[in-house]
Amino acid sequence: MGRKRLQEPADGRPTVHTVAARAGVSIASASRVLNGVGGSAETIRKVRAAAAEVGYVPNAIARSLQSQRTGLVALAVEDIGNPVYVAMMRAIESVVASSGRQLLVHATGGRIDNETALLRRLANRYVDGMIISPIRVTADHLAALVDSPVPVVVVGQLGADAPVDNVRTDSRHGVALAVDHLVAGGRRRIGFVNGPLDTVPGAARDAGFRAALARHDIPLDEDLVEVGDFQYAAGRAATERLLARTEPDALLCANDLIAVGALHALLAAGRRVPEDVALVGMDDTELARMMFPQLSSVSLGSAERGRRAAELLLQRIADPALPPRREQVPPGLVVRASSAGPSPTADRAPTAGEPLTAGEAGQPAPPAPRPSTDPLAGPITDPFAGPAGPAPTHPSSEGASS
Amino acid sequence: MGRKRLQEPADGRPTVHTVAARAGVSIASASRVLNGVGGSAETIRKVRAAAAEVGYVPNAIARSLQSQRTGLVALAVEDIGNPVYVAMMRAIESVVASSGRQLLVHATGGRIDNETALLRRLANRYVDGMIISPIRVTADHLAALVDSPVPVVVVGQLGADAPVDNVRTDSRHGVALAVDHLVAGGRRRIGFVNGPLDTVPGAARDAGFRAALARHDIPLDEDLVEVGDFQYAAGRAATERLLARTEPDALLCANDLIAVGALHALLAAGRRVPEDVALVGMDDTELARMMFPQLSSVSLGSAERGRRAAELLLQRIADPALPPRREQVPPGLVVRASSAGPSPTADRAPTAGEPLTAGEAGQPAPPAPRPSTDPLAGPITDPFAGPAGPAPTHPSSEGASS
DNA sequence: CCCGATTCTGTAAACGTTTCCGGGGAGTCT
DNA sequence: AGACTCCCCGGAAACGTTTACAGAATCGGG
C-alpha cells in the first residue's frame, strides 16, 4: 500500500495517480473509469467524484505516447497568405476538425530544403499525417515521401509512378479553357503572364499555353509572354514590361494575384478591360470576384482539392495498407466581366468552328466546374458566394446587383 | 546484462535502445551523445555510427513527455480565411517558426462555446501556449483564461483588470482618424457600415464613430448607419439598403471586406468613388491595395499585433513568472484613391479649424503604416504629410470631446 | 453447498525519452 | 605516493497514460 510516487507533481496539476489516491483505488481502475470502460458502480462514483474535486484533465502527451497517435495533421504550403492556399487550408481545416483532429500549418516559403526537412522530420512522429503542396518536386522529395513513416498526401503534380496519395488538377487543360474562351471572343494577340518556369505549376501552364495556341493555329509571339513570380507585384511589373513592347488584346495570368497586378498595370496604362484587353486569371480565388471589373478566372478547385486531400489522408491514417490513390479535380472556366463579350476591335469574326470549351485530345469532355463548391459559376453579375467554409455568417444577404 | 526490453519495437522503428544496444553502450550514454552533451570520443563515434546505421530519429512525443514541452503554439481565430487574420497568422507563424516551434491553427467560427472549449482543452497540455482573438469576451472566457495552465495571449479588447497578456489596438481612435480625414475633405454626410454591435470590434467602432461625429458637431443621422456582419456580402447588402434610403457623401466601413462590398454596391448604383462618395475601410489588408480605386483604410496593425502577441507568448513561455503585460498598437490612416481629394460637391468649404491629420495629443506622431511589410504601399498620398502643427484634437486615445 | 463463470480490481509493464546519482578510472597536485 | 578533482559511464527513476495479466470477489446455477 506504500505510495510509490508523488500524487501531486511539483507542477501541482493532478494526474491519474492523484485521482486514484483520492478515490482510494488503483490507477488502473481510475484510468478505466475515466475512459468509460469497466468499473463497478461504486468505483465509478468514487473516481468521478475525485476527478471532479481535483479538476483532473488527462495529459494529451502521455496519452499520445501510449496510443502512438497525436491527433494532429500537418499542412505544408509555400505561403499561408496566398489566397489559393487560404482556400485550401480552410477546406482542410474543416475536414480535419470534424474528425476530431487539429491542423498544424507550415509555411515553407517555397524553399526546397525546408520542404524536405519537413518531410524528414515526420520521422519523429510529431504528427499523424501531412498534406504537402510542393512547388517543385525533386528526387529528395520523392525519397523522403516514400520512406515517410507517417501518411503523406501530395497536392499537385507528381511523377506518375510515385506510390504516394496524390490530388491534382489539370492546369494545362485549365489554360486551354481560357485560351479557347479568349479566341472565341475574337482575341488573337493573347498575352501570358506566368510564374517561374522551373516550378511545377509554371511549367504546366507554359506548356498548356503553347499547346492551346498551336491548336488554334495562332503563332506564338514571344513578346507576348512574360515571367515573374506568383505574386501581385511581379504580375504588375511583368505586365508593364509587356505593355511597353507590344499590344495584346487579351491577357492570361497564371494566377489571380498576377491578374490583379496586371489589371492595375492595364488600367494605369489607360487600357480598358475588357474592351481593349480581356483579362483572365487562374485559381478563381475570392479575389477574382472582388475586383472591379470582376475577373474571369480558371477554377482549379483549390478548396475541393484541399477537401479531397484531407479525406484521403484521414482514410490512410485509418488504414495504412490502402493502395496509393490519385484523384484529379477537373478545372473549369468562370467567365466574368473582365473577359465578357467579343473583342470590339476584332476585325475578323471569331473562328466559328472553335468550341467554347475544348477537352484535351482524347478526353471526352471537360466536366462542369463543380457547382457544389462554386454555386455561382455562371452569371457575370456579382454573385459572390460567401466563403465555402463553415463560416456561419450572414443568413441570406446576397446582394442582388441592381 | 540481460536485455530488459525489445530493441526493435513491433513498429520496426529504432529507438534509443536500438542504438544503444548496437553501439554497445547504455541508453543513458546513447541519449547523451545524441543530445550532444558529454561522451568520450570513442563513445560518440560508436553511438553516431549506430544511429546512422539504423536511421534513428528521436520520437517527439516521448521527448515532450519528458521535457513537458511540446514545441507547439496554437492560434485560435474566427475564420482563417479572413484577410485580417491571414495577415496576423502569417506574422505569428513567422515568429513562432523562427523560435523553432510550430503553429497549430483553430478556426472557431466565432462560436463562444468553441472558444471556451478550446481554452479549457489547454489543460491537457497539447500545446505550450495559445494566442486567441475572441470576437466576444464572456465571463466564461475570463474564467478559462485565468486558470489556464499554459500561457495565453489575447489579441483584442479585454477587461482592464484581467491578468492576461493582451495586445490590442485602439479602433475607436482608428475610426476617429478616418472621420477626421473625411471631414477634412469636406464630407458631411458620412455613412457607416458596421459589423454586429454585440462583438467587441463592432461595439468599439460604433462608439468611436458616434464620438467622432460629435466632436465635429455633426449630428448623427441614423439613416446613415447600417449593420451587417464582417463579410463581403453583408457589406454589399447593407450598403444597398443604405443607398436606397439616403444619400451619403462618404462611407466608412468597419473592415475591408465590408468596404469591398460597399464599393461594388456604390459602383453598381452609379456612384463615382471618390467623387460622389469617398470610401474608407478598416484593417488595411492587402485587399485594400488591390482594389481599383485603391481603398483608403485604417490600419489596425494586424500583422504587428500578431507579431507582438507571438513575442509576448514566447517570452511568457520562457518565464511564466512575468507580470501580465498589455501592449497597444496604434492605428494609422492610409489614404489612397478611394477617399483622396476634397469633395467636389461640398458646397461649404472644409471647416478651417479641423486638422487634416490628428495625432495623439502628447504623442509626437502616429507611426507610419509599416512600409517594411508593404513593398507596394499606396503611391497616392501620405495622410501624415500634412502640417504637423498644433493638433489640438482628441486628447488621449479615445476621440473624446475636444 | 459447492463449483464454474463472470466481473472487478490491482500490480506491473509498456510507450521512448531525459536525467539524477553513484561508482570507477584517469589525471593532477602536494 | 596518497588524496583530490574531474570526467565518463550505467542503472534506474521519472514524465503520465493505457493495458495485459492474474488474483480476488461476486454471482448464479445445479
mmCIF file of C-alpha atoms in Angstrom, chain B residues 3-345:
data_model
loop_
_atom_site.group_PDB
_atom_site.id
_atom_site.type_symbol
_atom_site.label_atom_id
_atom_site.label_comp_id
_atom_site.label_asym_id
_atom_site.label_seq_id
_atom_site.Cartn_x
_atom_site.Cartn_y
_atom_site.Cartn_z
ATOM 1 C CA ARG B 3 18.179 -7.137 -22.154
ATOM 2 C CA LYS B 4 15.158 -5.949 -20.419
ATOM 3 C CA ARG B 5 13.196 -4.803 -23.388
ATOM 4 C CA LEU B 6 12.937 -5.258 -27.062
ATOM 5 C CA GLN B 7 15.365 -3.224 -29.063
ATOM 6 C CA GLU B 8 13.132 -3.292 -32.069
ATOM 7 C CA PRO B 9 9.556 -2.425 -31.358
ATOM 8 C CA ALA B 10 6.879 -4.107 -33.389
ATOM 9 C CA ASP B 11 6.747 -0.894 -35.293
ATOM 10 C CA GLY B 12 10.197 -1.627 -36.623
ATOM 11 C CA ARG B 13 11.431 1.844 -35.967
ATOM 12 C CA PRO B 14 14.631 2.215 -33.987
ATOM 13 C CA THR B 15 14.645 3.763 -30.536
ATOM 14 C CA VAL B 16 17.400 4.847 -28.252
ATOM 15 C CA HIS B 17 17.550 1.278 -27.025
ATOM 16 C CA THR B 18 18.242 0.063 -30.523
ATOM 17 C CA VAL B 19 21.060 2.498 -30.930
ATOM 18 C CA ALA B 20 22.494 1.817 -27.503
ATOM 19 C CA ALA B 21 22.472 -1.924 -27.998
ATOM 20 C CA ARG B 22 24.060 -1.623 -31.370
ATOM 21 C CA ALA B 23 26.753 0.705 -30.097
ATOM 22 C CA GLY B 24 27.317 -1.458 -27.048
ATOM 23 C CA VAL B 25 26.625 1.315 -24.573
ATOM 24 C CA SER B 26 23.847 2.176 -22.147
ATOM 25 C CA ILE B 27 20.808 4.133 -23.196
ATOM 26 C CA ALA B 28 21.962 6.938 -20.963
ATOM 27 C CA SER B 29 25.187 7.266 -22.887
ATOM 28 C CA ALA B 30 23.394 6.984 -26.164
ATOM 29 C CA SER B 31 20.965 9.697 -25.185
ATOM 30 C CA ARG B 32 23.762 11.941 -24.041
ATOM 31 C CA VAL B 33 25.653 11.589 -27.272
ATOM 32 C CA LEU B 34 22.554 12.129 -29.351
ATOM 33 C CA ASN B 35 21.841 15.300 -27.432
ATOM 34 C CA GLY B 36 25.400 16.453 -27.772
ATOM 35 C CA VAL B 37 26.123 16.567 -24.057
ATOM 36 C CA GLY B 38 29.034 14.543 -22.779
ATOM 37 C CA GLY B 39 30.511 11.329 -24.058
ATOM 38 C CA SER B 40 34.068 10.293 -24.787
ATOM 39 C CA ALA B 41 35.373 10.456 -28.307
ATOM 40 C CA GLU B 42 35.070 6.722 -28.686
ATOM 41 C CA THR B 43 31.529 6.590 -27.349
ATOM 42 C CA ILE B 44 30.487 9.439 -29.563
ATOM 43 C CA ARG B 45 31.855 7.671 -32.577
ATOM 44 C CA LYS B 46 30.150 4.390 -31.783
ATOM 45 C CA VAL B 47 26.793 5.939 -30.994
ATOM 46 C CA ARG B 48 26.814 8.185 -34.031
ATOM 47 C CA ALA B 49 27.674 5.264 -36.234
ATOM 48 C CA ALA B 50 24.985 3.075 -34.745
ATOM 49 C CA ALA B 51 22.398 5.824 -35.035
ATOM 50 C CA ALA B 52 23.261 6.407 -38.658
ATOM 51 C CA GLU B 53 23.179 2.701 -39.459
ATOM 52 C CA VAL B 54 19.720 2.131 -38.074
ATOM 53 C CA GLY B 55 18.418 5.513 -39.167
ATOM 54 C CA TYR B 56 17.499 6.619 -35.714
ATOM 55 C CA VAL B 57 15.170 9.593 -35.292
ATOM 56 C CA PRO B 58 14.061 10.675 -31.847
ATOM 57 C CA ASN B 59 10.396 10.407 -31.022
ATOM 58 C CA ALA B 60 8.948 13.852 -30.484
ATOM 59 C CA ILE B 61 6.173 12.676 -28.223
ATOM 60 C CA ALA B 62 8.370 10.821 -25.807
ATOM 61 C CA ARG B 63 10.649 13.772 -25.704
ATOM 62 C CA SER B 64 7.722 16.053 -24.998
ATOM 63 C CA LEU B 65 6.531 13.853 -22.202
ATOM 64 C CA GLN B 66 9.899 14.058 -20.576
ATOM 65 C CA SER B 67 10.540 17.728 -21.197
ATOM 66 C CA GLN B 68 6.977 18.804 -20.502
ATOM 67 C CA ARG B 69 7.028 20.966 -23.587
ATOM 68 C CA THR B 70 5.501 20.224 -26.950
ATOM 69 C CA GLY B 71 7.079 22.873 -29.125
ATOM 70 C CA LEU B 72 3.646 23.799 -30.372
ATOM 71 C CA VAL B 73 1.802 27.073 -30.185
ATOM 72 C CA ALA B 74 -1.870 27.393 -31.027
ATOM 73 C CA LEU B 75 -3.688 30.217 -32.722
ATOM 74 C CA ALA B 76 -7.448 30.477 -32.479
ATOM 75 C CA VAL B 77 -9.316 32.933 -34.658
ATOM 76 C CA GLU B 78 -12.794 33.123 -36.027
ATOM 77 C CA ASP B 79 -12.008 32.415 -39.653
ATOM 78 C CA ILE B 80 -8.606 31.607 -41.029
ATOM 79 C CA GLY B 81 -9.717 32.901 -44.426
ATOM 80 C CA ASN B 82 -10.430 36.454 -43.380
ATOM 81 C CA PRO B 83 -7.607 38.610 -44.745
ATOM 82 C CA VAL B 84 -7.093 40.334 -41.456
ATOM 83 C CA TYR B 85 -6.499 37.037 -39.722
ATOM 84 C CA VAL B 86 -4.410 35.824 -42.595
ATOM 85 C CA ALA B 87 -2.068 38.734 -42.096
ATOM 86 C CA MET B 88 -1.986 38.098 -38.378
ATOM 87 C CA MET B 89 -1.433 34.402 -38.817
ATOM 88 C CA ARG B 90 1.368 34.938 -41.251
ATOM 89 C CA ALA B 91 3.176 37.195 -38.817
ATOM 90 C CA ILE B 92 2.644 34.797 -35.967
ATOM 91 C CA GLU B 93 3.784 31.822 -37.964
ATOM 92 C CA SER B 94 6.961 33.624 -38.832
ATOM 93 C CA VAL B 95 7.846 34.425 -35.224
ATOM 94 C CA VAL B 96 6.826 31.026 -33.966
ATOM 95 C CA ALA B 97 8.776 29.188 -36.638
ATOM 96 C CA SER B 98 11.880 31.208 -36.015
ATOM 97 C CA SER B 99 11.785 30.104 -32.392
ATOM 98 C CA GLY B 100 11.854 26.512 -33.566
ATOM 99 C CA ARG B 101 8.234 25.937 -32.675
ATOM 100 C CA GLN B 102 5.265 25.097 -34.821
ATOM 101 C CA LEU B 103 1.891 26.671 -35.215
ATOM 102 C CA LEU B 104 -1.443 24.979 -34.699
ATOM 103 C CA VAL B 105 -4.472 26.804 -36.042
ATOM 104 C CA HIS B 106 -8.037 26.596 -34.917
ATOM 105 C CA ALA B 107 -10.996 28.135 -36.685
ATOM 106 C CA THR B 108 -13.574 28.882 -34.055
ATOM 107 C CA GLY B 109 -16.268 30.129 -36.383
ATOM 108 C CA GLY B 110 -16.807 32.863 -33.819
ATOM 109 C CA ARG B 111 -18.715 30.445 -31.643
ATOM 110 C CA ILE B 112 -18.366 31.159 -27.981
ATOM 111 C CA ASP B 113 -18.610 27.560 -26.924
ATOM 112 C CA ASN B 114 -15.915 26.625 -29.379
ATOM 113 C CA GLU B 115 -13.627 29.239 -27.962
ATOM 114 C CA THR B 116 -14.142 28.341 -24.352
ATOM 115 C CA ALA B 117 -13.859 24.646 -25.124
ATOM 116 C CA LEU B 118 -10.539 25.354 -26.759
ATOM 117 C CA LEU B 119 -9.338 27.272 -23.746
ATOM 118 C CA ARG B 120 -10.399 24.534 -21.401
ATOM 119 C CA ARG B 121 -8.691 21.956 -23.533
ATOM 120 C CA LEU B 122 -5.447 23.759 -22.900
ATOM 121 C CA ALA B 123 -5.491 21.947 -19.592
ATOM 122 C CA ASN B 124 -4.397 18.786 -21.261
ATOM 123 C CA ARG B 125 -1.230 20.455 -22.387
ATOM 124 C CA TYR B 126 -1.257 19.580 -26.023
ATOM 125 C CA VAL B 127 0.398 22.868 -26.713
ATOM 126 C CA ASP B 128 2.840 25.201 -24.980
ATOM 127 C CA GLY B 129 0.723 28.294 -25.336
ATOM 128 C CA MET B 130 -2.079 29.901 -27.245
ATOM 129 C CA ILE B 131 -2.901 33.135 -28.977
ATOM 130 C CA ILE B 132 -6.603 33.728 -29.181
ATOM 131 C CA SER B 133 -8.569 36.527 -30.747
ATOM 132 C CA PRO B 134 -12.060 36.168 -29.376
ATOM 133 C CA ILE B 135 -14.744 38.119 -31.123
ATOM 134 C CA ARG B 136 -16.673 38.444 -27.920
ATOM 135 C CA VAL B 137 -15.353 38.098 -24.398
ATOM 136 C CA THR B 138 -17.597 36.464 -21.874
ATOM 137 C CA ALA B 139 -17.209 35.617 -18.222
ATOM 138 C CA ASP B 140 -16.547 32.070 -19.309
ATOM 139 C CA HIS B 141 -13.640 33.266 -21.367
ATOM 140 C CA LEU B 142 -12.155 35.109 -18.449
ATOM 141 C CA ALA B 143 -12.599 32.197 -16.114
ATOM 142 C CA ALA B 144 -10.947 29.841 -18.556
ATOM 143 C CA LEU B 145 -8.206 32.342 -19.210
ATOM 144 C CA VAL B 146 -7.169 32.978 -15.660
ATOM 145 C CA ASP B 147 -6.859 29.362 -14.676
ATOM 146 C CA SER B 148 -5.314 28.203 -17.877
ATOM 147 C CA PRO B 149 -2.322 26.037 -17.095
ATOM 148 C CA VAL B 150 -0.453 27.258 -20.151
ATOM 149 C CA PRO B 151 0.254 30.821 -21.237
ATOM 150 C CA VAL B 152 -2.391 32.557 -23.288
ATOM 151 C CA VAL B 153 -2.168 35.863 -25.081
ATOM 152 C CA VAL B 154 -5.356 37.607 -26.091
ATOM 153 C CA VAL B 155 -5.453 39.745 -29.193
ATOM 154 C CA GLY B 156 -8.244 42.259 -28.884
ATOM 155 C CA GLN B 157 -10.008 44.214 -26.225
ATOM 156 C CA LEU B 158 -10.205 42.708 -22.791
ATOM 157 C CA GLY B 159 -11.438 43.849 -19.437
ATOM 158 C CA ALA B 160 -8.956 46.275 -17.989
ATOM 159 C CA ASP B 161 -8.304 44.238 -14.892
ATOM 160 C CA ALA B 162 -7.906 40.820 -16.448
ATOM 161 C CA PRO B 163 -4.473 39.489 -15.529
ATOM 162 C CA VAL B 164 -3.816 38.249 -19.012
ATOM 163 C CA ASP B 165 -1.242 39.206 -21.598
ATOM 164 C CA ASN B 166 -3.005 41.299 -24.136
ATOM 165 C CA VAL B 167 -2.254 43.015 -27.418
ATOM 166 C CA ARG B 168 -4.791 45.465 -28.631
ATOM 167 C CA THR B 169 -5.274 48.409 -30.847
ATOM 168 C CA ASP B 170 -7.451 51.427 -30.411
ATOM 169 C CA SER B 171 -10.101 51.031 -33.012
ATOM 170 C CA ARG B 172 -12.102 53.940 -31.619
ATOM 171 C CA HIS B 173 -9.150 56.107 -32.354
ATOM 172 C CA GLY B 174 -8.847 54.467 -35.742
ATOM 173 C CA VAL B 175 -12.420 55.401 -36.531
ATOM 174 C CA ALA B 176 -11.684 58.916 -35.379
ATOM 175 C CA LEU B 177 -8.770 59.182 -37.781
ATOM 176 C CA ALA B 178 -10.992 58.168 -40.652
ATOM 177 C CA VAL B 179 -13.778 60.551 -39.717
ATOM 178 C CA ASP B 180 -11.328 63.419 -39.295
ATOM 179 C CA HIS B 181 -9.929 62.699 -42.707
ATOM 180 C CA LEU B 182 -13.342 62.608 -44.354
ATOM 181 C CA VAL B 183 -14.476 65.767 -42.637
ATOM 182 C CA ALA B 184 -11.295 67.488 -43.675
ATOM 183 C CA GLY B 185 -12.147 66.546 -47.214
ATOM 184 C CA GLY B 186 -15.430 68.375 -46.881
ATOM 185 C CA ARG B 187 -17.624 65.351 -46.366
ATOM 186 C CA ARG B 188 -20.549 65.872 -44.040
ATOM 187 C CA ARG B 189 -22.937 63.029 -44.721
ATOM 188 C CA ILE B 190 -20.719 60.201 -43.602
ATOM 189 C CA GLY B 191 -22.272 56.778 -43.705
ATOM 190 C CA PHE B 192 -21.096 53.909 -41.541
ATOM 191 C CA VAL B 193 -21.388 50.228 -42.317
ATOM 192 C CA ASN B 194 -20.566 48.282 -39.205
ATOM 193 C CA GLY B 195 -20.419 44.701 -38.035
ATOM 194 C CA PRO B 196 -22.542 43.256 -35.235
ATOM 195 C CA LEU B 197 -22.798 45.548 -32.244
ATOM 196 C CA ASP B 198 -22.507 42.713 -29.778
ATOM 197 C CA THR B 199 -18.980 41.950 -30.871
ATOM 198 C CA VAL B 200 -16.063 43.715 -29.294
ATOM 199 C CA PRO B 201 -14.839 45.343 -32.513
ATOM 200 C CA GLY B 202 -18.350 46.247 -33.605
ATOM 201 C CA ALA B 203 -19.136 47.989 -30.365
ATOM 202 C CA ALA B 204 -15.851 49.862 -30.300
ATOM 203 C CA ARG B 205 -16.244 51.106 -33.837
ATOM 204 C CA ASP B 206 -19.785 52.230 -33.195
ATOM 205 C CA ALA B 207 -18.778 54.172 -30.136
ATOM 206 C CA GLY B 208 -15.849 55.678 -31.974
ATOM 207 C CA PHE B 209 -17.981 56.760 -34.862
ATOM 208 C CA ARG B 210 -20.525 58.492 -32.696
ATOM 209 C CA ALA B 211 -17.874 60.203 -30.637
ATOM 210 C CA ALA B 212 -16.014 61.404 -33.697
ATOM 211 C CA LEU B 213 -19.089 62.884 -35.285
ATOM 212 C CA ALA B 214 -19.970 64.592 -32.044
ATOM 213 C CA ARG B 215 -16.523 66.059 -31.847
ATOM 214 C CA HIS B 216 -17.077 67.635 -35.233
ATOM 215 C CA ASP B 217 -20.550 68.830 -34.241
ATOM 216 C CA ILE B 218 -22.108 66.724 -36.936
ATOM 217 C CA PRO B 219 -25.473 65.403 -35.860
ATOM 218 C CA LEU B 220 -25.814 61.689 -36.413
ATOM 219 C CA ASP B 221 -28.424 60.696 -38.941
ATOM 220 C CA GLU B 222 -29.336 57.128 -38.097
ATOM 221 C CA ASP B 223 -30.262 56.559 -41.707
ATOM 222 C CA LEU B 224 -26.565 56.686 -42.440
ATOM 223 C CA VAL B 225 -25.737 53.762 -40.172
ATOM 224 C CA GLU B 226 -26.069 50.159 -41.211
ATOM 225 C CA VAL B 227 -25.113 46.930 -39.523
ATOM 226 C CA GLY B 228 -24.355 43.575 -41.072
ATOM 227 C CA ASP B 229 -21.580 41.192 -40.291
ATOM 228 C CA PHE B 230 -17.938 41.456 -41.153
ATOM 229 C CA GLN B 231 -18.194 39.775 -44.543
ATOM 230 C CA TYR B 232 -18.251 40.993 -48.110
ATOM 231 C CA ALA B 233 -21.824 40.027 -48.924
ATOM 232 C CA ALA B 234 -23.226 41.665 -45.839
ATOM 233 C CA GLY B 235 -21.266 44.806 -46.602
ATOM 234 C CA ARG B 236 -22.666 44.963 -50.057
ATOM 235 C CA ALA B 237 -26.234 44.323 -48.940
ATOM 236 C CA ALA B 238 -26.007 46.814 -46.116
ATOM 237 C CA THR B 239 -24.702 49.463 -48.479
ATOM 238 C CA GLU B 240 -27.532 48.816 -50.879
ATOM 239 C CA ARG B 241 -30.043 49.266 -48.093
ATOM 240 C CA LEU B 242 -28.336 52.450 -47.061
ATOM 241 C CA LEU B 243 -28.255 53.866 -50.575
ATOM 242 C CA ALA B 244 -31.918 53.053 -51.023
ATOM 243 C CA ARG B 245 -32.951 55.451 -48.306
ATOM 244 C CA THR B 246 -30.376 58.194 -48.186
ATOM 245 C CA GLU B 247 -27.520 59.855 -49.958
ATOM 246 C CA PRO B 248 -24.110 59.772 -48.246
ATOM 247 C CA ASP B 249 -21.079 61.642 -49.498
ATOM 248 C CA ALA B 250 -18.735 59.308 -47.705
ATOM 249 C CA LEU B 251 -18.799 55.802 -46.344
ATOM 250 C CA LEU B 252 -16.766 54.338 -43.550
ATOM 251 C CA CYS B 253 -16.713 50.577 -43.331
ATOM 252 C CA ALA B 254 -15.832 48.503 -40.299
ATOM 253 C CA ASN B 255 -13.387 46.375 -42.240
ATOM 254 C CA ASP B 256 -12.006 45.956 -45.723
ATOM 255 C CA LEU B 257 -14.264 43.099 -46.716
ATOM 256 C CA ILE B 258 -17.272 45.265 -45.988
ATOM 257 C CA ALA B 259 -15.614 48.112 -47.861
ATOM 258 C CA VAL B 260 -15.169 45.989 -50.939
ATOM 259 C CA GLY B 261 -18.829 45.057 -50.783
ATOM 260 C CA ALA B 262 -19.687 48.689 -50.375
ATOM 261 C CA LEU B 263 -17.528 49.640 -53.333
ATOM 262 C CA HIS B 264 -19.355 47.195 -55.536
ATOM 263 C CA ALA B 265 -22.708 48.443 -54.345
ATOM 264 C CA LEU B 266 -21.684 52.026 -54.945
ATOM 265 C CA LEU B 267 -20.396 51.371 -58.422
ATOM 266 C CA ALA B 268 -23.436 49.290 -59.274
ATOM 267 C CA ALA B 269 -25.627 52.168 -58.117
ATOM 268 C CA GLY B 270 -23.793 54.538 -60.418
ATOM 269 C CA ARG B 271 -21.902 56.435 -57.756
ATOM 270 C CA ARG B 272 -18.371 57.516 -58.516
ATOM 271 C CA VAL B 273 -15.697 56.803 -55.957
ATOM 272 C CA PRO B 274 -14.315 59.035 -54.601
ATOM 273 C CA GLU B 275 -16.015 61.897 -56.461
ATOM 274 C CA ASP B 276 -19.546 61.188 -55.289
ATOM 275 C CA VAL B 277 -18.789 59.054 -52.296
ATOM 276 C CA ALA B 278 -15.487 58.771 -50.517
ATOM 277 C CA LEU B 279 -14.821 55.317 -49.175
ATOM 278 C CA VAL B 280 -12.668 54.212 -46.268
ATOM 279 C CA GLY B 281 -12.205 50.702 -44.966
ATOM 280 C CA MET B 282 -10.529 49.315 -41.896
ATOM 281 C CA ASP B 283 -7.734 46.816 -41.235
ATOM 282 C CA ASP B 284 -5.669 47.878 -44.225
ATOM 283 C CA THR B 285 -5.430 44.384 -45.600
ATOM 284 C CA GLU B 286 -3.835 43.555 -48.915
ATOM 285 C CA LEU B 287 -7.284 43.704 -50.369
ATOM 286 C CA ALA B 288 -7.362 47.483 -49.948
ATOM 287 C CA ARG B 289 -4.368 47.941 -52.205
ATOM 288 C CA MET B 290 -5.703 45.527 -54.736
ATOM 289 C CA MET B 291 -8.983 47.267 -55.406
ATOM 290 C CA PHE B 292 -9.497 49.830 -58.066
ATOM 291 C CA PRO B 293 -9.672 52.534 -56.998
ATOM 292 C CA GLN B 294 -7.342 51.560 -54.197
ATOM 293 C CA LEU B 295 -9.087 51.782 -50.877
ATOM 294 C CA SER B 296 -8.180 54.110 -48.108
ATOM 295 C CA SER B 297 -8.119 52.105 -44.938
ATOM 296 C CA VAL B 298 -7.444 52.452 -41.274
ATOM 297 C CA SER B 299 -4.514 50.271 -40.408
ATOM 298 C CA LEU B 300 -5.035 48.484 -37.160
ATOM 299 C CA GLY B 301 -1.683 46.804 -37.406
ATOM 300 C CA SER B 302 -2.892 43.242 -37.773
ATOM 301 C CA ALA B 303 0.481 41.857 -38.651
ATOM 302 C CA GLU B 304 2.131 43.922 -35.979
ATOM 303 C CA ARG B 305 -0.349 42.784 -33.374
ATOM 304 C CA GLY B 306 0.251 39.216 -34.402
ATOM 305 C CA ARG B 307 3.971 39.641 -34.210
ATOM 306 C CA ARG B 308 3.831 41.205 -30.781
ATOM 307 C CA ALA B 309 1.385 38.652 -29.482
ATOM 308 C CA ALA B 310 3.716 35.891 -30.585
ATOM 309 C CA GLU B 311 6.648 37.549 -28.922
ATOM 310 C CA LEU B 312 4.724 38.090 -25.719
ATOM 311 C CA LEU B 313 3.742 34.470 -25.733
ATOM 312 C CA LEU B 314 7.249 33.211 -26.298
ATOM 313 C CA GLN B 315 8.543 35.400 -23.502
ATOM 314 C CA ARG B 316 5.930 34.124 -21.122
ATOM 315 C CA ILE B 317 6.619 30.542 -22.062
ATOM 316 C CA ALA B 318 10.252 31.205 -21.262
ATOM 317 C CA ASP B 319 9.375 32.848 -17.966
ATOM 318 C CA PRO B 320 5.870 32.202 -16.644
ATOM 319 C CA ALA B 321 6.502 34.403 -13.634
ATOM 320 C CA LEU B 322 6.365 37.580 -15.691
ATOM 321 C CA PRO B 323 3.668 40.030 -14.693
ATOM 322 C CA PRO B 324 0.783 40.350 -17.131
ATOM 323 C CA ARG B 325 1.576 42.779 -19.867
ATOM 324 C CA ARG B 326 -0.545 44.793 -22.198
ATOM 325 C CA GLU B 327 0.641 46.223 -25.477
ATOM 326 C CA GLN B 328 -1.151 48.663 -27.673
ATOM 327 C CA VAL B 329 -0.548 49.044 -31.384
ATOM 328 C CA PRO B 330 -1.609 52.472 -32.534
ATOM 329 C CA PRO B 331 -3.874 52.732 -35.546
ATOM 330 C CA GLY B 332 -2.937 54.744 -38.580
ATOM 331 C CA LEU B 333 -4.808 56.010 -41.572
ATOM 332 C CA VAL B 334 -3.612 55.088 -45.042
ATOM 333 C CA VAL B 335 -5.145 57.379 -47.591
ATOM 334 C CA ARG B 336 -5.463 56.038 -51.106
ATOM 335 C CA ALA B 337 -7.525 56.910 -54.120
ATOM 336 C CA SER B 338 -10.922 55.965 -52.756
ATOM 337 C CA SER B 339 -11.026 58.971 -50.475
ATOM 338 C CA ALA B 340 -8.397 61.256 -51.908
ATOM 339 C CA GLY B 341 -9.127 64.873 -52.532
ATOM 340 C CA PRO B 342 -11.890 67.092 -51.247
ATOM 341 C CA SER B 343 -15.499 66.512 -52.031
ATOM 342 C CA PRO B 344 -16.299 68.262 -55.300
ATOM 343 C CA THR B 345 -19.896 68.548 -54.268
#
